[in-house]
CSV table of C-alpha atoms in Angstrom, one decimal:
chain,number,residue,atom,x,y,z
A,1,MET,CA,1.4,-7.3,-10.4
A,2,CYS,CA,-1.5,-7.2,-7.9
A,3,HIS,CA,-3.2,-4.6,-5.8
A,4,PRO,CA,-5.4,-5.3,-2.8
A,5,ALA,CA,-8.5,-3.6,-4.3
A,6,SER,CA,-7.6,-1.8,-7.5
A,7,ASN,CA,-7.9,-3.2,-11.0
A,8,PHE,CA,-4.4,-4.0,-12.1
A,9,LEU,CA,-5.3,-5.9,-15.2
A,10,SER,CA,-4.6,-2.8,-17.3
A,11,HIS,CA,-1.8,-1.3,-15.2
A,12,PHE,CA,0.4,1.0,-17.3
A,13,ILE,CA,3.6,-0.9,-16.4
A,14,LEU,CA,2.3,-4.2,-17.8
A,15,ARG,CA,2.4,-3.1,-21.4
A,16,ALA,CA,5.8,-1.4,-21.0
A,17,LEU,CA,7.2,-4.6,-19.5
A,18,ALA,CA,5.7,-6.7,-22.3
A,19,GLU,CA,7.1,-4.4,-25.0
A,20,ASP,CA,10.5,-4.7,-23.4
A,21,GLY,CA,10.2,-8.5,-23.8
A,22,ILE,CA,9.5,-9.2,-20.1
A,23,PRO,CA,6.4,-11.5,-19.6
A,24,ALA,CA,4.0,-9.8,-17.2
A,25,MET,CA,0.7,-10.6,-15.6
A,26,GLY,CA,-1.8,-8.4,-13.9
A,27,LEU,CA,-3.9,-10.0,-11.2
A,28,ASN,CA,-7.0,-8.8,-9.4
A,29,THR,CA,-8.1,-10.0,-6.0
A,30,ARG,CA,-11.7,-10.8,-5.2
A,31,TYR,CA,-11.9,-7.2,-3.8
A,32,ALA,CA,-11.3,-5.4,-7.0
A,33,ASN,CA,-13.5,-2.2,-7.0
A,34,ASN,CA,-14.9,-3.3,-3.6
A,35,GLU,CA,-12.5,-1.7,-1.2
A,36,PRO,CA,-14.8,-1.5,1.8
A,37,ALA,CA,-15.0,-5.3,2.0
A,38,LEU,CA,-11.2,-5.8,1.7
A,39,ILE,CA,-9.6,-8.4,4.0
A,40,MET,CA,-5.9,-8.4,3.5
A,41,GLU,CA,-5.4,-12.0,4.5
A,42,ARG,CA,-7.8,-13.2,1.8
A,43,ALA,CA,-6.2,-10.9,-0.8
A,44,ALA,CA,-2.9,-12.5,0.0
A,45,PHE,CA,-4.4,-15.9,-0.7
A,46,ASP,CA,-5.6,-14.7,-4.0
A,47,LEU,CA,-2.2,-13.4,-4.9
A,48,GLY,CA,-0.8,-16.8,-4.0
A,49,THR,CA,-3.2,-18.5,-6.4
A,50,GLY,CA,-1.8,-16.4,-9.2
A,51,ILE,CA,1.8,-17.3,-8.4
A,52,ARG,CA,0.9,-21.0,-8.3
A,53,TRP,CA,-0.9,-20.7,-11.6
A,54,MET,CA,2.1,-19.1,-13.3
A,55,LYS,CA,4.5,-21.8,-11.9
A,56,GLU,CA,2.4,-24.9,-12.1
A,57,LYS,CA,0.2,-24.2,-15.1
A,58,LEU,CA,2.2,-21.8,-17.3
A,59,GLY,CA,5.5,-23.4,-16.5
A,60,PHE,CA,7.5,-20.3,-15.4
A,61,GLU,CA,10.6,-21.4,-13.5
A,62,GLN,CA,10.8,-18.0,-11.8
A,63,VAL,CA,8.0,-15.6,-10.8
A,64,ILE,CA,8.8,-12.1,-9.5
A,65,LEU,CA,6.3,-9.9,-7.6
A,66,LEU,CA,6.1,-6.3,-8.6
A,67,GLY,CA,4.3,-4.3,-5.9
A,68,PHE,CA,3.3,-0.9,-7.1
A,69,SER,CA,1.7,1.6,-4.7
A,70,GLY,CA,-0.6,-0.3,-2.4
A,71,GLY,CA,0.5,-3.5,-4.1
A,72,GLY,CA,3.8,-3.2,-2.4
A,73,SER,CA,2.5,-3.9,1.1
A,74,LEU,CA,0.4,-6.8,-0.3
A,75,ALA,CA,3.4,-8.3,-2.0
A,76,SER,CA,5.6,-7.9,1.2
A,77,PHE,CA,2.8,-9.4,3.3
A,78,TYR,CA,2.4,-12.3,1.0
A,79,GLN,CA,6.1,-13.0,0.6
A,80,SER,CA,6.7,-12.8,4.4
A,81,GLN,CA,4.0,-15.4,5.0
A,82,ALA,CA,5.0,-17.6,2.1
A,83,LEU,CA,8.5,-17.8,3.6
A,84,ASN,CA,7.5,-18.0,7.2
A,85,PRO,CA,3.8,-18.6,7.7
A,86,THR,CA,2.7,-17.5,11.2
A,87,ILE,CA,-0.8,-16.1,10.9
A,88,THR,CA,-3.8,-18.2,11.8
A,89,CYS,CA,-6.6,-15.7,11.7
A,90,THR,CA,-7.6,-12.2,10.7
A,91,PRO,CA,-7.5,-9.4,13.2
A,92,ALA,CA,-11.3,-9.9,13.7
A,93,GLY,CA,-10.7,-13.5,14.6
A,94,ASP,CA,-11.9,-15.1,11.3
A,95,PRO,CA,-9.9,-18.1,10.1
A,96,ALA,CA,-6.8,-17.3,7.9
A,97,GLU,CA,-4.5,-20.3,8.2
A,98,PHE,CA,-1.3,-19.4,6.3
A,99,ALA,CA,0.7,-22.4,7.6
A,100,GLY,CA,-1.7,-24.8,5.9
A,101,ALA,CA,-2.0,-22.9,2.6
A,102,ASP,CA,1.3,-24.1,1.1
A,103,LEU,CA,2.0,-20.7,-0.4
A,104,ILE,CA,4.8,-20.6,-3.1
A,105,PRO,CA,7.2,-17.7,-2.4
A,106,ALA,CA,8.1,-15.4,-5.3
A,107,ASP,CA,11.7,-15.5,-6.5
A,108,ALA,CA,12.2,-11.8,-6.1
A,109,LEU,CA,10.4,-8.7,-5.0
A,110,LEU,CA,10.2,-5.3,-6.8
A,111,LEU,CA,8.6,-2.5,-4.8
A,112,VAL,CA,8.0,0.4,-7.2
A,113,GLY,CA,6.4,3.6,-6.0
A,114,ALA,CA,5.2,1.5,-3.0
A,115,HIS,CA,4.2,2.7,0.4
A,116,PRO,CA,4.7,0.6,3.6
A,117,GLY,CA,1.0,-0.3,4.0
A,118,ARG,CA,-2.5,1.2,4.1
A,119,ALA,CA,-2.5,1.6,7.8
A,120,GLN,CA,0.9,3.3,7.8
A,121,VAL,CA,-0.4,5.7,5.1
A,122,LEU,CA,-3.6,6.5,7.0
A,123,ARG,CA,-1.7,7.0,10.2
A,124,HIS,CA,0.0,10.0,8.6
A,125,TRP,CA,-2.9,11.2,6.5
A,126,ILE,CA,-5.8,11.1,8.9
A,127,ASP,CA,-7.1,14.4,10.2
A,128,PRO,CA,-6.7,14.5,14.0
A,129,ALA,CA,-8.8,17.7,14.3
A,130,VAL,CA,-12.0,15.5,14.1
A,131,THR,CA,-13.6,15.3,17.5
A,132,ASP,CA,-16.8,13.4,16.6
A,133,GLU,CA,-16.6,10.5,14.1
A,134,THR,CA,-20.3,11.0,13.2
A,135,ASP,CA,-19.9,14.7,12.4
A,136,PRO,CA,-17.2,15.7,9.8
A,137,PHE,CA,-17.5,19.3,10.7
A,138,ALA,CA,-16.9,19.0,14.4
A,139,GLY,CA,-13.2,19.7,15.0
A,140,ASP,CA,-10.5,21.1,17.1
A,141,SER,CA,-9.1,24.2,15.4
A,142,ALA,CA,-5.8,23.9,17.3
A,143,LEU,CA,-5.2,20.7,15.3
A,144,ASP,CA,-6.5,21.9,11.9
A,145,LEU,CA,-3.8,21.6,9.3
A,146,PHE,CA,-5.8,23.8,6.9
A,147,ASP,CA,-6.6,26.6,9.4
A,148,GLU,CA,-6.0,30.0,7.8
A,149,SER,CA,-3.5,30.9,10.6
A,150,ARG,CA,-1.3,28.0,9.7
A,151,SER,CA,1.9,28.9,7.8
A,152,THR,CA,4.9,27.0,6.4
A,153,PRO,CA,7.4,25.8,7.4
A,154,ILE,CA,5.2,24.3,10.1
A,155,ASP,CA,6.5,24.4,13.6
A,156,HIS,CA,8.2,21.0,14.5
A,157,GLU,CA,6.7,20.9,18.0
A,158,TRP,CA,3.2,21.4,16.5
A,159,ILE,CA,3.9,18.6,14.0
A,160,ALA,CA,4.9,16.2,16.9
A,161,THR,CA,1.6,17.1,18.7
A,162,TYR,CA,-0.3,16.6,15.4
A,163,ARG,CA,1.2,13.2,14.8
A,164,SER,CA,0.4,12.1,18.3
A,165,ALA,CA,-3.2,13.2,17.9
A,166,GLN,CA,-3.4,11.3,14.6
A,167,LEU,CA,-2.3,8.1,16.3
A,168,GLU,CA,-4.9,8.7,19.0
A,169,ARG,CA,-7.7,9.1,16.5
A,170,MET,CA,-6.6,5.9,14.8
A,171,ARG,CA,-6.7,4.0,18.1
A,172,ARG,CA,-10.0,5.6,19.0
A,173,ILE,CA,-11.5,4.0,15.9
A,174,ASP,CA,-9.7,0.7,16.7
A,175,ARG,CA,-11.3,0.6,20.1
A,176,TRP,CA,-14.8,1.2,18.6
A,177,ALA,CA,-14.2,-1.4,15.9
A,178,LEU,CA,-13.1,-4.1,18.4
A,179,ASP,CA,-16.1,-3.3,20.6
A,180,GLN,CA,-18.4,-4.1,17.7
A,181,LEU,CA,-17.2,-7.7,17.2
A,182,PRO,CA,-19.2,-9.2,20.1
A,183,ALA,CA,-22.3,-7.4,18.8
A,184,LEU,CA,-21.8,-8.7,15.3
A,185,GLU,CA,-21.4,-12.3,16.6
A,186,LYS,CA,-24.4,-12.0,18.8
A,187,SER,CA,-26.7,-10.6,16.0
A,188,GLY,CA,-25.4,-12.9,13.3
A,189,ALA,CA,-24.4,-9.9,11.2
A,190,SER,CA,-21.5,-10.4,8.8
A,191,ASP,CA,-20.1,-6.9,9.3
A,192,ARG,CA,-20.9,-3.3,10.0
A,193,ALA,CA,-20.2,-0.3,7.6
A,194,PHE,CA,-19.1,3.1,8.7
A,195,VAL,CA,-17.6,6.3,7.3
A,196,VAL,CA,-14.1,7.7,8.2
A,197,HIS,CA,-14.2,11.4,7.6
A,198,ARG,CA,-11.3,13.7,6.7
A,199,THR,CA,-8.4,11.5,5.8
A,200,VAL,CA,-6.2,13.6,3.5
A,201,ALA,CA,-4.4,15.8,6.0
A,202,ASP,CA,-0.7,14.9,6.0
A,203,PRO,CA,1.5,17.9,6.8
A,204,ARG,CA,3.8,16.8,4.0
A,205,PHE,CA,1.2,17.8,1.5
A,206,VAL,CA,1.6,21.5,2.4
A,207,ASP,CA,5.2,21.7,3.7
A,208,LEU,CA,7.9,20.4,1.4
A,209,SER,CA,10.5,20.8,4.1
A,210,ILE,CA,9.1,17.7,5.8
A,211,ASP,CA,10.5,14.7,4.1
A,212,PRO,CA,12.0,16.8,1.3
A,213,SER,CA,12.0,15.3,-2.3
A,214,ASP,CA,11.2,16.4,-5.8
A,215,ARG,CA,7.5,16.5,-5.2
A,216,ALA,CA,5.2,19.5,-5.6
A,217,THR,CA,2.9,20.7,-2.9
A,218,GLY,CA,-0.5,19.0,-2.8
A,219,SER,CA,-1.7,15.4,-2.6
A,220,MET,CA,-2.2,12.6,-5.2
A,221,TYR,CA,-5.9,13.7,-5.2
A,222,GLY,CA,-5.1,17.3,-5.9
A,223,ASP,CA,-5.8,20.1,-3.4
A,224,PRO,CA,-5.5,18.3,0.0
A,225,ARG,CA,-7.9,20.7,1.7
A,226,ARG,CA,-10.7,19.8,-0.8
A,227,ALA,CA,-9.8,16.2,-0.9
A,228,ASN,CA,-9.9,15.9,2.9
A,229,SER,CA,-13.6,16.3,2.9
A,230,ALA,CA,-14.4,14.7,-0.5
A,231,ALA,CA,-16.6,11.7,-0.9
A,232,GLY,CA,-13.9,9.4,-2.2
A,233,GLY,CA,-11.0,10.1,0.2
A,234,LEU,CA,-8.6,7.5,1.6
A,235,ALA,CA,-10.4,4.9,3.7
A,236,ARG,CA,-13.6,6.9,3.5
A,237,PHE,CA,-15.9,3.9,3.5
A,238,SER,CA,-15.0,1.0,5.7
A,239,THR,CA,-16.4,-1.9,7.7
A,240,VAL,CA,-15.4,-3.2,11.1
A,241,ARG,CA,-13.6,-6.2,9.6
A,242,ASN,CA,-12.0,-4.2,6.8
A,243,TRP,CA,-10.8,-1.6,9.2
A,244,LEU,CA,-9.1,-4.1,11.5
A,245,SER,CA,-7.5,-6.0,8.7
A,246,THR,CA,-6.5,-3.1,6.4
A,247,TRP,CA,-6.5,0.3,8.1
A,248,SER,CA,-5.7,-0.4,11.8
A,249,LEU,CA,-2.0,0.4,12.5
A,250,ASP,CA,-2.0,-1.8,15.6
A,251,ASN,CA,-4.0,-4.7,14.2
A,252,THR,CA,-3.2,-5.1,10.5
A,253,ASN,CA,-0.9,-7.9,9.4
A,254,ALA,CA,-0.1,-6.1,6.1
A,255,ASP,CA,2.6,-3.7,7.3
A,256,ALA,CA,5.8,-3.7,5.3
A,257,PHE,CA,7.8,-2.5,8.2
A,258,LYS,CA,6.8,-5.7,10.1
A,259,ASP,CA,7.0,-8.0,7.0
A,260,LEU,CA,10.1,-6.9,5.2
A,261,PRO,CA,12.6,-8.0,8.0
A,262,HIS,CA,11.5,-11.6,7.4
A,263,ILE,CA,12.1,-11.5,3.6
A,264,THR,CA,15.4,-12.9,2.4
A,265,THR,CA,14.4,-12.9,-1.2
A,266,PRO,CA,16.3,-10.5,-3.5
A,267,THR,CA,14.4,-7.2,-3.3
A,268,LEU,CA,14.5,-3.9,-5.1
A,269,VAL,CA,12.9,-0.8,-3.6
A,270,MET,CA,12.4,1.9,-6.3
A,271,SER,CA,11.3,5.3,-5.0
A,272,LEU,CA,9.7,7.9,-7.3
A,273,LEU,CA,11.0,11.1,-5.8
A,274,ALA,CA,8.2,13.4,-7.1
A,275,ASP,CA,5.6,11.0,-5.6
A,276,GLN,CA,2.9,12.6,-3.5
A,277,ALA,CA,1.6,9.3,-2.1
A,278,ALA,CA,4.6,7.1,-1.4
A,279,PHE,CA,7.2,9.3,0.2
A,280,ALA,CA,11.0,9.2,-0.1
A,281,GLU,CA,11.7,8.6,3.6
A,282,ASP,CA,9.3,5.7,3.7
A,283,SER,CA,11.1,4.0,0.8
A,284,ARG,CA,14.4,4.5,2.7
A,285,LEU,CA,13.0,3.0,5.8
A,286,MET,CA,11.6,0.0,3.9
A,287,HIS,CA,15.0,-0.6,2.4
A,288,ARG,CA,16.6,-0.4,5.8
A,289,ALA,CA,14.0,-2.9,7.1
A,290,LEU,CA,15.1,-5.5,4.6
A,291,PRO,CA,17.9,-8.0,5.4
A,292,LYS,CA,21.0,-7.4,3.3
A,293,PRO,CA,21.5,-7.5,0.4
A,294,SER,CA,18.7,-5.4,-1.1
A,295,THR,CA,18.8,-2.4,-3.4
A,296,LEU,CA,17.3,1.1,-3.1
A,297,VAL,CA,17.0,3.1,-6.3
A,298,GLU,CA,15.7,6.7,-6.3
A,299,MET,CA,14.2,7.9,-9.5
A,300,ARG,CA,14.5,11.7,-9.8
A,301,HIS,CA,11.4,13.9,-10.7
A,302,LEU,CA,9.0,10.9,-11.3
A,303,ASN,CA,5.5,11.2,-9.9
A,304,HIS,CA,3.2,8.5,-8.6
A,305,TYR,CA,1.4,7.6,-11.9
A,306,LEU,CA,4.1,9.1,-14.2
A,307,VAL,CA,1.5,11.6,-15.4
A,308,ASN,CA,2.8,13.8,-18.2
A,309,GLN,CA,6.2,12.1,-18.0
A,310,PRO,CA,6.5,10.2,-21.3
A,311,ASP,CA,10.1,9.1,-20.7
A,312,GLY,CA,9.4,8.0,-17.1
A,313,LEU,CA,8.0,4.7,-17.9
A,314,ALA,CA,10.9,3.7,-20.1
A,315,ASP,CA,13.3,4.8,-17.4
A,316,VAL,CA,11.5,2.7,-14.8
A,317,VAL,CA,11.4,-0.5,-17.0
A,318,SER,CA,15.0,0.0,-18.0
A,319,GLU,CA,16.1,0.2,-14.3
A,320,LEU,CA,14.0,-2.9,-13.5
A,321,ARG,CA,15.6,-4.8,-16.3
A,322,ARG,CA,19.1,-3.7,-15.2
A,323,TRP,CA,18.4,-4.9,-11.7
A,324,LEU,CA,17.0,-8.3,-12.8
A,325,THR,CA,20.0,-8.8,-15.1
A,326,ASP,CA,22.5,-7.9,-12.4
A,327,ASN,CA,20.8,-10.3,-10.0
A,328,ASP,CA,21.0,-13.2,-12.6
A,329,PHE,CA,17.4,-13.5,-13.5
A,330,GLU,CA,17.0,-15.0,-16.9
A,331,LEU,CA,14.5,-13.0,-19.0
A,332,GLN,CA,13.1,-15.2,-21.7
A,333,GLU,CA,9.9,-14.4,-23.5
A,334,HIS,CA,7.2,-17.0,-22.8
A,335,VAL,CA,5.0,-18.1,-25.7
A,336,PRO,CA,1.6,-19.6,-24.6
A,337,SER,CA,1.3,-23.3,-25.7
A,338,SER,CA,-2.4,-23.0,-26.5
A,339,GLN,CA,-5.2,-20.6,-27.1
A,340,GLN,CA,-6.7,-21.7,-23.8
A,341,GLU,CA,-3.6,-20.5,-22.0
A,342,MET,CA,-3.8,-17.2,-23.7
A,343,THR,CA,-7.3,-16.5,-22.6
A,344,ALA,CA,-7.3,-18.2,-19.1
């Protein structure tokens, strides 16, 4: 298990897998707890190092990637490039030669509560009412999701206009970021930091008739109106290179909708239907993007982190074991051969 920038060494699924007799390893990339510096291409190389270590040093015959939440798009990106390496540089033009990296593909892919990519998420969450990127309070009230006059169900034509405006704001930031690259090169600066204001404004947070599921109103951060302007919102702090590699819909290489069609490895997509971060329709689209055969499982009433759902974790692990067994994966507990291996 690995996430681009979160600490997965203590992820709650790891203990549950181990207690069920399934060996599991959490891996952190070099960007753990340093999200503004994240470059997805380098994170993929870090993930590849973990798979190689498990195969060549620990002696596992089969290694399976479990991509949870944002780890899903990283796993999909890695697996796509391990099977068919095509990328030679990051979107900012920095070297990232996948063909020469000799990446080892995983033997299966499990996407649990996973979204299709950080750029895909931000494309639907970013607030299009912002008219000045330097002023979080400058906005177009006609595009304000949280305007007092707005009621649910939200008019479909307004949503179409809103989605179009969201994409335009994303591309406006893209153009600015791309324009900064020559200045960075000329000055010798490694990068430039900036703030992306108001990024928790998906209409699905307030209108359950859009992409209906078992979820409650609100966002994974709580009240979306308050989260939209909070200090720690999605993609709040970024850099030019980080934006292009991670958050730019048109430039990122880590997009499950682009990567999954190239993955022929056995794959399970597990949707948590009460999830307020990874939505049901996205999971269905990810499943459809995969070459056949692949499997879609929808887990009723489970939320993103299984909060206050004590039986949810057991149900998830049971379903994962069932799929692995049905797909002829041998589950045999691995005993480390030395103390060094246990602490490596």
